[in-house]
Amino acid sequence: MWDTLQRTGRPSANAGLMPDRGTGTDRGTGTARRTRVAAAVVASVLTADGLLHLFWATGGTWPAHDDRGLSLAVLGMDVPFTAPNLIPLATVLFCGAGAVVARARLGRGHRFGRLTQLATLAVTCGVSARAAAGVVWACGSGIGLDAHPGSTFHLLNIAVYTPLCAGLAVAAGTVLRGEDPIRV
């Protein structure tokens, strides 16, 4: 209603009973909605990854049969999958998910706006760097990895990790530059 009043000098026909769908600035449409959806996607993937890291911290090796196979499939190198290595990573993933959601819901104008904006920038940079590294690895530059064509890591990198990180980078960038939520 307020947008219609500002544009036309008179209240909308629905007199504030329904959101003004024509402007794209209310909470249900436009950039604000895109920002919230992108934040939900990023947060969901980061949270799922964090939960997977916690599962591995308990000694689980899914989808591999042992720690070494898991390490080679997920990282492309032999690294111990132990709780002291995995719990901090899970914590970072959960914090990143929370920060992205907070940025989308609170906006830059909130008292923690700069902090959530900075954390969302860190998430965007992190997934962008992983996507770029994935492209380099997919092109054959293994650099210390078990990434020869046909290896599990190489196939997962091409089919899952790199496209997922590229999509997350786009979604996190959408949140990063998204408009602040409308306060009514």
Coordinates of C-alpha atoms in Angstrom, one line a residue:
M1 CA 0.0 0.0 0.0
W2 CA 2.8 2.5 0.9
D3 CA 4.4 2.0 -2.5
T4 CA 1.2 2.7 -4.3
L5 CA 0.5 5.7 -2.1
Q6 CA 4.0 7.1 -2.9
R7 CA 3.7 6.5 -6.7
T8 CA 0.1 7.7 -7.2
G9 CA -0.8 9.8 -4.2
R10 CA -3.7 7.5 -3.3
P11 CA -3.9 4.2 -1.4
S12 CA -4.1 1.0 -3.3
A13 CA -7.4 -0.6 -4.1
N14 CA -6.9 -3.3 -1.5
A15 CA -6.3 -0.7 1.2
G16 CA -3.4 -2.6 2.7
L17 CA -5.1 -5.9 3.0
M18 CA -2.9 -7.6 0.4
P19 CA 0.8 -6.8 -0.5
D20 CA 1.2 -4.5 -3.5
R21 CA 2.3 -7.0 -6.1
G22 CA 3.0 -4.4 -8.8
T23 CA 6.2 -3.0 -7.5
G24 CA 8.3 -6.0 -6.7
T25 CA 9.5 -4.4 -3.4
D26 CA 7.4 -6.2 -0.9
R27 CA 8.5 -9.3 1.0
G28 CA 6.9 -11.7 -1.4
T29 CA 8.4 -10.7 -4.7
G30 CA 11.4 -9.4 -6.5
T31 CA 14.9 -9.1 -5.3
A32 CA 14.0 -9.6 -1.6
R33 CA 12.4 -13.0 -2.4
R34 CA 15.4 -14.0 -4.6
T35 CA 17.8 -13.1 -1.9
R36 CA 15.8 -15.2 0.7
V37 CA 15.6 -18.2 -1.7
A38 CA 19.4 -18.0 -2.5
A39 CA 20.2 -17.8 1.2
A40 CA 18.1 -20.9 1.9
V41 CA 19.9 -22.8 -0.8
V42 CA 23.3 -21.8 0.4
A43 CA 22.5 -22.5 4.0
S44 CA 20.9 -25.9 3.2
V45 CA 24.0 -27.1 1.4
L46 CA 26.5 -25.7 4.0
T47 CA 24.4 -27.3 6.8
A48 CA 24.2 -30.6 5.0
D49 CA 28.0 -30.5 4.4
G50 CA 28.5 -29.6 8.1
L51 CA 26.4 -32.6 9.2
L52 CA 28.4 -34.9 6.9
H53 CA 31.6 -33.6 8.5
L54 CA 30.1 -34.4 12.0
F55 CA 29.2 -37.9 10.8
W56 CA 32.7 -38.4 9.6
A57 CA 34.0 -37.1 12.9
T58 CA 32.2 -40.0 14.6
G59 CA 34.2 -42.5 12.6
G60 CA 31.7 -43.0 9.7
T61 CA 33.3 -43.5 6.3
W62 CA 30.3 -43.3 4.0
P63 CA 30.4 -43.3 1.0
A64 CA 33.8 -45.1 1.1
H65 CA 34.7 -48.3 2.8
D66 CA 37.6 -47.0 4.9
D67 CA 39.3 -43.7 6.0
R68 CA 41.9 -43.8 3.2
G69 CA 39.3 -44.4 0.5
L70 CA 37.1 -41.6 1.9
S71 CA 40.1 -39.2 2.0
L72 CA 41.1 -40.0 -1.6
A73 CA 37.5 -39.7 -2.8
V74 CA 36.6 -36.5 -1.0
L75 CA 39.9 -34.6 -1.0
G76 CA 42.0 -36.3 -3.6
M77 CA 44.8 -36.9 -1.1
D78 CA 45.5 -39.1 2.0
V79 CA 44.5 -36.9 5.0
P80 CA 43.3 -38.3 8.3
F81 CA 39.5 -37.9 8.8
T82 CA 39.6 -37.4 12.6
A83 CA 37.5 -35.3 14.9
P84 CA 40.1 -32.7 15.5
N85 CA 40.2 -32.0 11.8
L86 CA 36.5 -32.3 11.0
I87 CA 34.8 -30.6 13.9
P88 CA 36.3 -27.2 13.2
L89 CA 35.4 -27.5 9.5
A90 CA 31.8 -28.4 10.5
T91 CA 31.7 -25.4 12.8
V92 CA 32.9 -23.1 10.0
L93 CA 30.2 -24.5 7.7
F94 CA 27.4 -24.0 10.3
C95 CA 28.6 -20.5 11.0
G96 CA 28.7 -19.7 7.3
A97 CA 25.2 -21.0 6.9
G98 CA 23.9 -18.9 9.8
A99 CA 25.6 -15.8 8.5
V100 CA 24.2 -16.1 5.0
V101 CA 20.6 -16.5 6.4
A102 CA 21.2 -13.6 8.8
R103 CA 22.4 -11.4 6.0
A104 CA 19.3 -12.2 3.9
R105 CA 16.8 -11.8 6.8
L106 CA 18.4 -8.8 8.7
G107 CA 20.0 -6.9 5.8
R108 CA 22.9 -4.5 5.8
G109 CA 21.1 -1.9 7.9
H110 CA 20.9 -4.1 11.0
R111 CA 23.4 -3.5 13.8
F112 CA 25.1 -6.8 12.8
G113 CA 24.7 -6.0 9.1
R114 CA 28.4 -5.3 8.4
L115 CA 29.4 -8.6 10.1
T116 CA 26.8 -10.7 8.2
Q117 CA 27.8 -8.9 5.0
L118 CA 31.5 -9.7 5.7
A119 CA 30.7 -13.3 6.6
T120 CA 28.6 -13.7 3.4
L121 CA 31.5 -12.3 1.4
A122 CA 33.8 -14.9 3.0
V123 CA 31.4 -17.7 2.1
T124 CA 31.1 -16.3 -1.5
C125 CA 34.9 -16.2 -1.8
G126 CA 35.4 -19.6 -0.3
V127 CA 33.0 -21.4 -2.6
S128 CA 34.2 -19.4 -5.6
A129 CA 37.8 -20.4 -4.8
R130 CA 36.8 -24.0 -4.6
A131 CA 34.9 -23.8 -7.9
A132 CA 38.0 -22.2 -9.6
A133 CA 40.3 -24.9 -8.1
G134 CA 37.9 -27.6 -9.3
V135 CA 38.1 -26.2 -12.8
V136 CA 41.9 -26.3 -12.7
W137 CA 41.9 -29.8 -11.3
A138 CA 39.4 -30.9 -13.9
C139 CA 41.7 -29.6 -16.6
G140 CA 44.4 -32.0 -15.5
S141 CA 46.5 -30.0 -13.0
G142 CA 46.4 -32.4 -10.1
I143 CA 49.1 -30.6 -8.0
G144 CA 49.5 -33.1 -5.2
L145 CA 46.1 -34.7 -5.7
D146 CA 45.1 -38.2 -6.7
A147 CA 43.2 -36.5 -9.5
H148 CA 44.2 -38.5 -12.6
P149 CA 41.3 -39.0 -15.0
G150 CA 39.1 -41.9 -13.9
S151 CA 39.9 -41.6 -10.2
T152 CA 37.0 -41.2 -7.8
F153 CA 38.0 -37.7 -6.8
H154 CA 38.4 -36.6 -10.5
L155 CA 34.9 -37.9 -11.3
L156 CA 33.3 -36.4 -8.2
N157 CA 35.1 -33.1 -8.8
I158 CA 33.7 -32.8 -12.3
A159 CA 30.2 -34.1 -11.6
V160 CA 29.5 -32.8 -8.1
Y161 CA 32.0 -30.6 -6.3
T162 CA 32.8 -28.0 -8.9
P163 CA 29.3 -27.5 -10.3
L164 CA 27.9 -27.4 -6.8
C165 CA 30.4 -24.8 -5.7
A166 CA 29.9 -22.7 -8.8
G167 CA 26.1 -22.7 -8.1
L168 CA 26.7 -21.8 -4.5
A169 CA 29.0 -19.0 -5.5
V170 CA 26.2 -17.5 -7.7
A171 CA 23.6 -18.0 -4.9
A172 CA 25.9 -16.5 -2.2
G173 CA 26.7 -13.6 -4.5
T174 CA 22.9 -13.0 -4.9
V175 CA 22.6 -12.8 -1.1
L176 CA 25.7 -10.6 -0.9
R177 CA 24.3 -7.9 -3.2
G178 CA 20.6 -8.5 -2.4
E179 CA 18.4 -5.7 -1.2
D180 CA 17.5 -5.4 2.5
P181 CA 14.2 -6.9 3.7
I182 CA 11.3 -4.5 3.8
R183 CA 10.3 -3.5 7.3
V184 CA 6.5 -2.9 7.7

